[in-house]
Short mmCIF file of C-alpha atoms and ligand atoms in Angstrom, two decimals:
data_model
loop_
_atom_site.label_atom_id
_atom_site.label_comp_id
_atom_site.label_asym_id
_atom_site.label_seq_id
_atom_site.Cartn_x
_atom_site.Cartn_y
_atom_site.Cartn_z
CA MET Z 137 -39.50 -17.30 26.42
CA LYS Z 138 -36.23 -18.87 27.47
CA ASN Z 139 -35.57 -19.64 23.80
CA TYR Z 140 -36.00 -16.01 22.84
CA ILE Z 141 -33.51 -14.89 25.42
CA TYR Z 142 -31.12 -17.53 24.16
CA ILE Z 143 -31.49 -16.40 20.54
CA PHE Z 144 -31.12 -12.79 21.60
CA LEU Z 145 -27.86 -13.60 23.38
CA VAL Z 146 -26.50 -15.52 20.40
CA VAL Z 147 -27.28 -12.58 18.10
CA LEU Z 148 -25.60 -10.20 20.53
CA VAL Z 149 -22.47 -12.32 20.67
CA ALA Z 150 -22.44 -12.59 16.86
CA ILE Z 151 -22.72 -8.80 16.46
CA TYR Z 152 -20.01 -8.33 19.05
CA SER Z 153 -17.60 -10.72 17.37
CA PHE Z 154 -18.21 -9.05 13.97
CA THR Z 155 -17.44 -5.59 15.27
CA LYS Z 156 -14.63 -6.90 17.40
CA ILE Z 157 -12.50 -7.81 14.42
CA ASP Z 158 -12.95 -4.35 12.87
CA ASN Z 159 -12.23 -2.86 16.26
CA GLU Z 160 -9.12 -4.84 16.67
CA TRP Z 161 -7.69 -3.63 13.38
CA PHE Z 162 -9.11 -0.16 13.06
CA ILE Z 163 -10.84 1.54 15.96
CA SER Z 164 -7.86 1.88 18.26
CA LEU Z 165 -5.76 3.77 15.73
CA LYS Z 166 -5.14 6.94 17.67
CA GLY Z 167 -4.77 9.99 15.46
CA PHE Z 168 -5.78 8.24 12.23
CA PRO Z 169 -8.93 9.37 10.41
CA GLN Z 170 -11.78 6.91 9.74
CA PRO Z 171 -10.82 4.42 7.03
CA ILE Z 172 -12.70 4.89 3.78
CA TYR Z 173 -12.66 1.25 2.65
CA ASP Z 174 -16.25 -0.04 2.38
CA PHE Z 175 -16.34 -2.68 5.13
CA LYS Z 176 -20.11 -3.07 4.76
CA ASN Z 177 -19.56 -4.65 1.38
CA ASN Z 178 -16.74 -6.88 2.63
CA THR Z 179 -16.93 -7.46 6.38
CA LEU Z 180 -13.56 -8.37 7.83
CA SER Z 181 -13.05 -11.73 9.44
CA GLN Z 182 -9.91 -13.55 10.48
CA GLU Z 183 -10.77 -16.34 8.01
CA LYS Z 184 -10.96 -13.93 5.07
CA ILE Z 185 -7.69 -12.32 6.13
CA ASN Z 186 -6.05 -15.76 6.31
CA LEU Z 187 -7.30 -16.66 2.85
CA GLY Z 188 -6.14 -13.33 1.45
CA ARG Z 189 -2.73 -13.87 2.98
CA ALA Z 190 -2.48 -17.35 1.46
CA LEU Z 191 -3.40 -15.90 -1.95
CA PHE Z 192 -0.99 -12.99 -1.64
CA TYR Z 193 1.96 -15.34 -1.21
CA ASP Z 194 0.88 -17.99 -3.71
CA PRO Z 195 2.43 -18.10 -7.23
CA ILE Z 196 -0.63 -20.13 -8.32
CA LEU Z 197 -2.07 -16.71 -9.23
CA SER Z 198 0.34 -16.47 -12.19
CA LYS Z 199 0.29 -18.24 -15.54
CA ASN Z 200 3.29 -20.52 -14.97
CA ASN Z 201 3.07 -20.58 -11.17
CA THR Z 202 6.26 -18.55 -10.67
CA ILE Z 203 5.14 -15.07 -9.58
CA SER Z 204 3.09 -14.15 -6.53
CA CYS Z 205 1.98 -10.73 -5.35
CA SER Z 206 4.84 -10.94 -2.86
CA SER Z 207 7.41 -11.31 -5.66
CA CYS Z 208 6.97 -7.57 -6.23
CA HIS Z 209 5.58 -6.60 -2.82
CA LEU Z 210 7.97 -7.86 -0.10
CA GLN Z 211 7.11 -7.38 3.54
CA TYR Z 212 10.52 -6.25 4.82
CA THR Z 213 10.60 -3.41 2.30
CA ALA Z 214 7.08 -2.24 3.21
CA PHE Z 215 5.63 -4.43 0.47
CA THR Z 216 7.52 -3.04 -2.48
CA HIS Z 217 10.57 -4.40 -4.30
CA VAL Z 218 14.04 -2.96 -3.98
CA ASP Z 219 16.12 -4.88 -6.46
CA HIS Z 220 15.04 -2.96 -9.56
CA THR Z 221 13.76 0.47 -10.54
CA VAL Z 222 10.65 -0.83 -12.30
CA SER Z 223 8.97 -4.17 -11.57
CA HIS Z 224 9.85 -7.52 -13.10
CA GLY Z 225 7.06 -10.03 -13.69
CA ILE Z 226 6.42 -13.33 -15.38
CA ASP Z 227 9.22 -14.67 -17.66
CA ASP Z 228 11.26 -11.78 -16.28
CA ARG Z 229 9.24 -9.30 -18.30
CA ILE Z 230 9.94 -5.75 -17.32
CA GLY Z 231 7.12 -3.40 -16.40
CA THR Z 232 7.15 0.35 -16.70
CA ARG Z 233 6.63 1.43 -13.11
CA ASN Z 234 8.09 1.01 -9.65
CA ALA Z 235 5.85 -1.05 -7.32
CA PRO Z 236 4.37 1.21 -4.62
CA ALA Z 237 4.73 0.25 -0.97
CA LEU Z 238 1.49 -1.30 0.33
CA MET Z 239 0.31 0.04 3.67
CA ASN Z 240 -2.66 1.81 5.18
CA LEU Z 241 -4.60 1.03 2.00
CA ALA Z 242 -7.94 1.23 3.82
CA TRP Z 243 -7.49 5.02 3.68
CA HIS Z 244 -6.82 5.25 -0.07
CA SER Z 245 -9.50 6.42 -2.48
CA SER Z 246 -7.58 5.44 -5.61
CA PHE Z 247 -4.82 3.03 -6.52
CA MET Z 248 -1.86 2.90 -8.89
CA TRP Z 249 0.46 5.81 -9.60
CA ASP Z 250 -2.13 7.30 -11.97
CA GLY Z 251 -5.28 6.33 -10.04
CA ALA Z 252 -6.36 3.84 -12.72
CA ILE Z 253 -8.27 1.82 -10.09
CA ASN Z 254 -10.74 3.29 -7.64
CA HIS Z 255 -11.66 0.29 -5.52
CA LEU Z 256 -9.27 -1.96 -3.63
CA ASP Z 257 -11.49 -4.99 -4.35
CA MET Z 258 -10.77 -4.56 -8.07
CA GLN Z 259 -7.06 -3.87 -7.71
CA SER Z 260 -5.85 -7.49 -7.78
CA LEU Z 261 -7.44 -8.23 -11.16
CA LEU Z 262 -4.92 -5.98 -12.87
CA PRO Z 263 -1.66 -7.69 -11.84
CA ILE Z 264 -3.20 -11.16 -12.30
CA SER Z 265 -4.19 -10.46 -15.90
CA HIS Z 266 -1.39 -8.06 -16.88
CA PRO Z 267 0.84 -9.75 -19.51
CA ASP Z 268 4.01 -8.35 -17.91
CA GLU Z 269 3.00 -9.16 -14.32
CA MET Z 270 1.23 -12.49 -13.75
CA GLY Z 271 -0.21 -13.12 -17.25
CA GLU Z 272 -3.18 -15.18 -16.02
CA THR Z 273 -6.99 -15.07 -16.21
CA ILE Z 274 -9.06 -15.10 -13.05
CA GLU Z 275 -11.16 -17.98 -14.46
CA HIS Z 276 -8.09 -20.15 -14.89
CA VAL Z 277 -6.76 -19.26 -11.44
CA VAL Z 278 -10.11 -20.27 -9.95
CA ASP Z 279 -9.91 -23.61 -11.80
CA LYS Z 280 -6.39 -24.30 -10.57
CA MET Z 281 -7.26 -23.42 -6.99
CA GLN Z 282 -10.38 -25.56 -6.93
CA LYS Z 283 -8.13 -28.58 -7.58
CA THR Z 284 -5.76 -27.93 -4.66
CA SER Z 285 -6.12 -29.69 -1.34
CA TYR Z 286 -6.20 -26.48 0.70
CA TYR Z 287 -8.15 -23.73 -1.11
CA PRO Z 288 -11.67 -25.24 -1.04
CA LYS Z 289 -11.38 -25.44 2.74
CA LEU Z 290 -9.93 -21.95 3.12
CA TYR Z 291 -12.75 -20.52 0.93
CA TYR Z 292 -15.31 -22.46 2.94
CA ASP Z 293 -13.97 -21.04 6.19
CA ALA Z 294 -14.00 -17.51 4.79
CA PHE Z 295 -17.24 -17.46 2.76
CA ALA Z 296 -19.16 -20.58 3.85
CA ASP Z 297 -18.80 -21.82 0.27
CA SER Z 298 -16.10 -24.14 -1.02
CA THR Z 299 -16.88 -23.29 -4.66
CA ILE Z 300 -14.21 -20.78 -5.52
CA THR Z 301 -15.20 -17.59 -7.35
CA GLY Z 302 -13.34 -14.61 -8.72
CA GLU Z 303 -15.32 -12.26 -6.51
CA HIS Z 304 -14.39 -14.11 -3.33
CA THR Z 305 -10.77 -14.21 -4.43
CA LEU Z 306 -10.65 -10.44 -4.87
CA LYS Z 307 -12.49 -9.77 -1.60
CA ALA Z 308 -10.12 -12.02 0.35
CA LEU Z 309 -7.06 -10.32 -1.14
CA ALA Z 310 -8.53 -6.93 -0.25
CA SER Z 311 -9.23 -8.14 3.31
CA PHE Z 312 -5.60 -9.06 3.80
CA MET Z 313 -4.40 -5.82 2.25
CA VAL Z 314 -6.51 -3.54 4.46
CA THR Z 315 -4.86 -5.10 7.50
CA LEU Z 316 -1.43 -3.91 6.35
CA ILE Z 317 -1.45 -1.07 8.85
CA SER Z 318 1.67 0.86 9.72
CA ASN Z 319 1.23 3.09 12.78
CA ASN Z 320 4.07 2.11 15.06
CA SER Z 321 7.02 4.22 14.00
CA LYS Z 322 9.03 6.48 16.27
CA TYR Z 323 7.01 9.36 14.76
CA ASP Z 324 3.80 7.70 15.98
CA SER Z 325 5.16 7.18 19.46
CA VAL Z 326 6.18 10.85 19.60
CA MET Z 327 2.66 11.83 18.52
CA ARG Z 328 1.26 9.60 21.25
CA ARG Z 329 3.62 11.33 23.70
CA GLU Z 330 5.38 8.10 24.53
CA SER Z 331 8.74 9.28 23.24
CA ILE Z 332 10.48 12.44 21.99
CA PHE Z 333 12.46 13.48 18.90
CA ASN Z 334 16.15 14.33 19.25
CA ASP Z 335 17.15 17.85 18.16
CA GLN Z 336 17.99 16.86 14.62
CA GLN Z 337 14.72 14.96 14.13
CA ALA Z 338 12.75 17.84 15.68
CA ASN Z 339 14.38 20.35 13.34
CA GLY Z 340 13.75 18.02 10.40
CA TYR Z 341 10.09 17.72 11.43
CA ALA Z 342 9.69 21.50 11.58
CA LEU Z 343 11.21 21.86 8.10
CA PHE Z 344 9.11 18.98 6.81
CA LYS Z 345 5.92 20.68 7.96
CA LYS Z 346 6.93 23.85 6.08
CA LYS Z 347 8.20 22.31 2.86
CA CYS Z 348 6.62 18.91 2.35
CA SER Z 349 3.50 18.23 4.37
CA ILE Z 350 1.15 20.13 2.07
CA CYS Z 351 1.40 17.02 -0.14
CA HIS Z 352 2.81 14.41 2.24
CA SER Z 353 0.21 15.22 4.90
CA GLU Z 354 0.15 13.66 8.36
CA PRO Z 355 -0.66 11.17 9.66
CA LEU Z 356 -0.74 9.06 6.46
CA PHE Z 357 1.98 11.18 4.82
CA THR Z 358 -0.03 11.63 1.65
CA ASN Z 359 -2.93 13.95 0.79
CA MET Z 360 -4.12 11.23 -1.65
CA LYS Z 361 -4.03 13.75 -4.51
CA PHE Z 362 -2.27 13.69 -7.86
CA GLU Z 363 0.52 16.22 -8.19
CA ASN Z 364 3.30 17.12 -10.58
CA ASN Z 365 6.39 17.39 -8.37
CA GLY Z 366 8.65 18.60 -11.15
CA LEU Z 367 10.46 15.41 -12.16
CA SER Z 368 11.98 15.63 -15.63
CA TYR Z 369 10.01 13.76 -18.31
CA ASP Z 370 11.51 10.35 -19.06
CA THR Z 371 11.72 9.95 -22.82
CA PHE Z 372 12.22 6.18 -22.53
CA TYR Z 373 9.09 5.29 -20.54
CA LYS Z 374 7.05 8.24 -21.87
CA ASP Z 375 4.83 7.99 -18.78
CA ASN Z 376 2.34 10.84 -18.58
CA GLY Z 377 0.85 9.71 -15.29
CA ARG Z 378 -2.67 10.81 -14.44
CA MET Z 379 -3.23 12.21 -17.94
CA LYS Z 380 -3.36 8.64 -19.25
CA ILE Z 381 -6.60 8.20 -17.28
CA THR Z 382 -8.28 11.59 -17.61
CA GLN Z 383 -6.86 12.71 -21.02
CA LEU Z 384 -6.59 16.22 -19.56
CA THR Z 385 -3.35 18.06 -20.38
CA ASP Z 386 -3.48 19.64 -16.94
CA ASP Z 387 -2.95 16.14 -15.50
CA SER Z 388 0.22 15.57 -17.49
CA LEU Z 389 3.05 14.16 -15.32
CA LYS Z 390 0.86 14.12 -12.23
CA PHE Z 391 1.27 11.04 -10.04
CA LYS Z 392 -0.42 9.92 -6.85
CA VAL Z 393 1.39 11.40 -3.86
CA PRO Z 394 3.01 8.39 -2.15
CA SER Z 395 3.08 7.92 1.60
CA LEU Z 396 6.51 8.39 3.16
CA ARG Z 397 6.03 5.86 5.93
CA ASN Z 398 8.83 3.26 5.94
CA ILE Z 399 10.60 5.30 3.27
CA GLU Z 400 13.97 4.14 4.66
CA PHE Z 401 13.28 0.67 3.23
CA SER Z 402 11.13 1.30 0.17
CA TYR Z 403 13.82 2.58 -2.19
CA PRO Z 404 14.27 3.17 -5.08
CA TYR Z 405 12.02 6.23 -5.18
CA MET Z 406 9.41 7.78 -7.50
CA HIS Z 407 7.06 6.09 -10.00
CA ASP Z 408 10.04 4.98 -12.11
CA GLY Z 409 12.48 4.34 -9.29
CA ARG Z 410 14.85 7.00 -10.61
CA PHE Z 411 16.36 7.91 -7.21
CA LYS Z 412 18.18 5.35 -5.08
CA LYS Z 413 18.82 7.51 -2.05
CA LEU Z 414 16.87 9.99 0.03
CA SER Z 415 19.69 12.51 -0.45
CA GLU Z 416 18.96 12.41 -4.21
CA VAL Z 417 15.27 13.04 -3.47
CA LEU Z 418 16.14 16.03 -1.29
CA ASN Z 419 18.46 17.39 -3.99
CA HIS Z 420 15.62 17.09 -6.47
CA TYR Z 421 13.26 19.16 -4.33
CA ASN Z 422 15.96 21.65 -3.42
CA THR Z 423 17.46 22.41 -6.82
CA GLY Z 424 16.16 19.96 -9.44
CA VAL Z 425 12.46 20.82 -9.82
CA VAL Z 426 11.46 21.31 -13.46
CA HIS Z 427 8.86 24.05 -13.81
CA TYR Z 428 6.23 22.75 -16.21
CA LYS Z 429 2.95 24.61 -16.67
CA ASN Z 430 1.31 22.38 -14.06
CA THR Z 431 4.18 21.76 -11.65
CA SER Z 432 2.65 22.31 -8.23
CA VAL Z 433 2.67 25.96 -7.15
CA PHE Z 434 4.04 24.76 -3.82
CA LEU Z 435 7.28 24.02 -5.64
CA ASN Z 436 7.47 27.40 -7.44
CA ASP Z 437 10.04 28.89 -5.14
CA SER Z 438 13.36 27.22 -4.57
CA MET Z 439 13.39 25.41 -1.21
CA GLY Z 440 16.74 26.96 -0.31
CA LEU Z 441 17.71 24.12 2.04
CA SER Z 442 21.25 24.06 3.41
CA SER Z 443 23.07 20.71 3.47
CA ASN Z 444 22.46 20.49 7.24
CA GLU Z 445 18.76 21.08 6.74
CA LYS Z 446 18.58 18.34 4.12
CA VAL Z 447 20.26 15.95 6.55
CA ASP Z 448 17.81 16.96 9.28
CA ILE Z 449 14.80 16.28 7.03
CA ILE Z 450 16.22 12.85 6.25
CA ALA Z 451 16.73 12.21 9.99
CA PHE Z 452 13.04 12.99 10.44
CA LEU Z 453 12.03 10.74 7.52
CA LEU Z 454 13.87 7.85 9.19
CA THR Z 455 11.55 8.21 12.21
CA LEU Z 456 8.77 6.94 9.91
CA THR Z 457 10.29 3.44 9.93
CA ASP Z 458 7.94 0.96 11.61
CA LYS Z 459 9.77 -2.24 12.49
CA THR Z 460 6.62 -3.79 13.98
CA PHE Z 461 5.04 -3.52 10.56
CA LEU Z 462 8.09 -4.67 8.59
CA PHE Z 463 8.67 -7.78 10.67
CA HIS Z 464 5.27 -8.76 12.11
CA LYS Z 465 4.59 -12.47 11.67
CA LYS Z 466 0.93 -11.90 10.81
CA TYR Z 467 1.98 -10.45 7.46
CA SER Z 468 4.61 -13.05 6.56
CA TYR Z 469 4.60 -16.15 4.35
CA PRO Z 470 1.84 -18.38 5.80
CA ARG Z 471 3.40 -21.83 5.49
CA ASN Z 472 0.79 -23.49 7.71
CA LEU Z 473 -2.13 -22.41 5.49
CA TYR Z 474 -1.01 -24.46 2.47
CA LYS Z 475 -1.92 -27.82 3.90
C1 HEC T 549 5.35 -7.88 -11.49
C2 HEC T 549 5.29 -7.13 -10.25
C3 HEC T 549 3.95 -7.05 -9.53
C4 HEC T 549 3.15 -8.10 -9.13
C5 HEC T 549 3.34 -9.58 -9.37
C6 HEC T 549 2.06 -7.49 -8.40
N1 HEC T 549 2.21 -6.13 -8.35
FE1 HEC T 549 1.04 -4.84 -7.35
N2 HEC T 549 1.97 -3.30 -8.26
C7 HEC T 549 3.07 -3.41 -9.08
C8 HEC T 549 3.32 -2.11 -9.73
C9 HEC T 549 4.46 -1.82 -10.71
C10 HEC T 549 2.31 -1.25 -9.28
C11 HEC T 549 2.10 0.18 -9.73
C12 HEC T 549 1.44 0.10 -11.09
C13 HEC T 549 0.98 1.39 -11.67
O1 HEC T 549 0.93 2.41 -11.00
O2 HEC T 549 0.61 1.38 -12.86
C14 HEC T 549 1.49 -2.02 -8.34
C15 HEC T 549 0.43 -1.49 -7.63
C16 HEC T 549 -0.29 -2.19 -6.67
C17 HEC T 549 -1.27 -1.61 -5.76
C18 HEC T 549 -1.66 -0.14 -5.67
C19 HEC T 549 -0.99 0.52 -4.51
C20 HEC T 549 -1.22 2.00 -4.42
O3 HEC T 549 -0.79 2.61 -3.43
O4 HEC T 549 -1.82 2.61 -5.33
C21 HEC T 549 -1.77 -2.65 -5.00
C22 HEC T 549 -2.81 -2.55 -3.90
C23 HEC T 549 -1.14 -3.87 -5.47
N3 HEC T 549 -0.22 -3.55 -6.46
C24 HEC T 549 -1.43 -5.14 -5.01
C25 HEC T 549 -1.01 -6.29 -5.66
C26 HEC T 549 -1.59 -7.63 -5.45
C27 HEC T 549 -2.70 -7.96 -4.49
C28 HEC T 549 -0.91 -8.47 -6.27
C29 HEC T 549 -1.17 -9.96 -6.48
C30 HEC T 549 -2.49 -10.32 -6.93
C31 HEC T 549 0.10 -7.68 -6.96
N4 HEC T 549 0.00 -6.38 -6.58
C32 HEC T 549 1.02 -8.21 -7.85
C33 HEC T 549 3.82 -4.54 -9.27
C34 HEC T 549 3.34 -5.83 -9.05
C1 HEC T 550 3.55 19.42 -4.57
C2 HEC T 550 3.44 18.22 -3.77
C3 HEC T 550 4.71 17.68 -3.15
C4 HEC T 550 5.58 18.30 -2.28
C5 HEC T 550 5.50 19.74 -1.75
C6 HEC T 550 6.56 17.31 -1.91
N1 HEC T 550 6.30 16.13 -2.55
FE1 HEC T 550 7.35 14.42 -2.38
N2 HEC T 550 6.22 13.56 -3.83
C7 HEC T 550 5.15 14.15 -4.48
C8 HEC T 550 4.72 13.32 -5.58
C9 HEC T 550 3.57 13.59 -6.52
C10 HEC T 550 5.57 12.20 -5.57
C11 HEC T 550 5.56 11.03 -6.57
C12 HEC T 550 6.12 11.53 -7.87
C13 HEC T 550 6.44 10.49 -8.90
O1 HEC T 550 6.75 9.36 -8.55
O2 HEC T 550 6.38 10.82 -10.07
C14 HEC T 550 6.50 12.38 -4.45
C15 HEC T 550 7.47 11.48 -4.10
C16 HEC T 550 8.32 11.62 -3.01
C17 HEC T 550 9.22 10.60 -2.53
C18 HEC T 550 9.36 9.19 -3.12
C19 HEC T 550 8.41 8.25 -2.45
C20 HEC T 550 8.37 6.87 -3.04
O3 HEC T 550 7.80 5.99 -2.41
O4 HEC T 550 8.88 6.66 -4.14
C21 HEC T 550 9.87 11.10 -1.44
C22 HEC T 550 10.91 10.40 -0.58
C23 HEC T 550 9.37 12.45 -1.24
N3 HEC T 550 8.44 12.74 -2.22
C24 HEC T 550 9.78 13.29 -0.23
C25 HEC T 550 9.41 14.63 -0.15
C26 HEC T 550 10.04 15.59 0.74
C27 HEC T 550 11.11 15.25 1.75
C28 HEC T 550 9.45 16.79 0.49
C29 HEC T 550 9.79 18.13 1.10
C30 HEC T 550 11.17 18.51 0.98
C31 HEC T 550 8.45 16.57 -0.55
N4 HEC T 550 8.46 15.26 -0.92
C32 HEC T 550 7.61 17.57 -1.04
C33 HEC T 550 4.59 15.37 -4.16
C34 HEC T 550 5.18 16.32 -3.32
#
């Protein structure tokens, strides 16, 4: 009988510690909806997150061991790059799109500017095997990692198996990525009633709700849809966006609505990085929208913003900067894991 009670207690503690980690990351997010990432299929644990973090920062994932995920996704710019318009990969090969900021990914139902990927667990395969990004094969990466002194142990800790597999690699990367949560901006503290906007920010917020939030919806600042926001077609990149995936002409030039959290640091802007400054973005929406057949109806009428109003909207956008997220040690290069 005593034994049964003992086993019962152990099981209880195990269940508690499983849910505790999800709790710690997700349950206390006031004002956020339920994440849609499938945690049942990939239960979070600190060990998996550690492994994913080690992988994210390790150039071993690329063909000649020079490019890591973090080469294009840098923490202090909300996990995008700022030095070029479109991304640069292995052998300095130039891609065709701007790297999106990575945050709050547990709430996304599709990935990439055109939604080419619909599960975060699959996302990492693409950059690893893309000839212009990391130019590797997952099989070869697995081989290389098996021979290191540190990965077999890290995989054992995470999956109770020191034989490295592609599946475990992708799940660990996804585990790290779902923990990239940004919810500590001034905006968030105002929503939690811990702080207040100044007049300019408050005016900007009111304008934002009228003009922008139909697509950049709170609290994630994206409605997760694909929209044509009236950018002129770039005849060099010839990027049709969502149409590339669905082949529907109505999806021509539609791109995934990006979040605007940490927008102060994630320049340049848009799928091709065509705008360097927020003022250029505001000018686009105010007077530069091209009216294609499928440009969003919400952009039909001119926004008619005065220069003061544009400045106020920008002042509001700057309240979406989350320094806790941009500088938190738990997301940084994990030197101590590579031993
Ligand atoms: C050479 C630069 C480069 C490297 C290296 C790179 N990425 Fe990316 N990443 C991009 C670009 C560019 C996109 C957008 C591509 C598109 O829309 O077609 C992207 C998109 C993403 C997205 C989708 C985000 C969203 O909001 O839809 C995720 C997640 C991601 N990358 C994770 C990773 C991981 C994990 C690695 C390492 C295994 C990695 N990336 C390596 C440039 C890079
Ligand atoms: C009809 C939907 C829609 C509306 C309304 C809208 N946007 Fe956007 N926004 C988008 C889409 C779609 C993109 C990405 C387009 C692309 O890259 O091709 C985008 C991109 C952006 C970006 C660049 C983000 C990045 O990471 O590159 C900023 C900044 C932005 N919008 C701000 C605003 C502001 C401010 C308003 C209101 C004045 C606004 N948007 C209104 C759909 C919209």
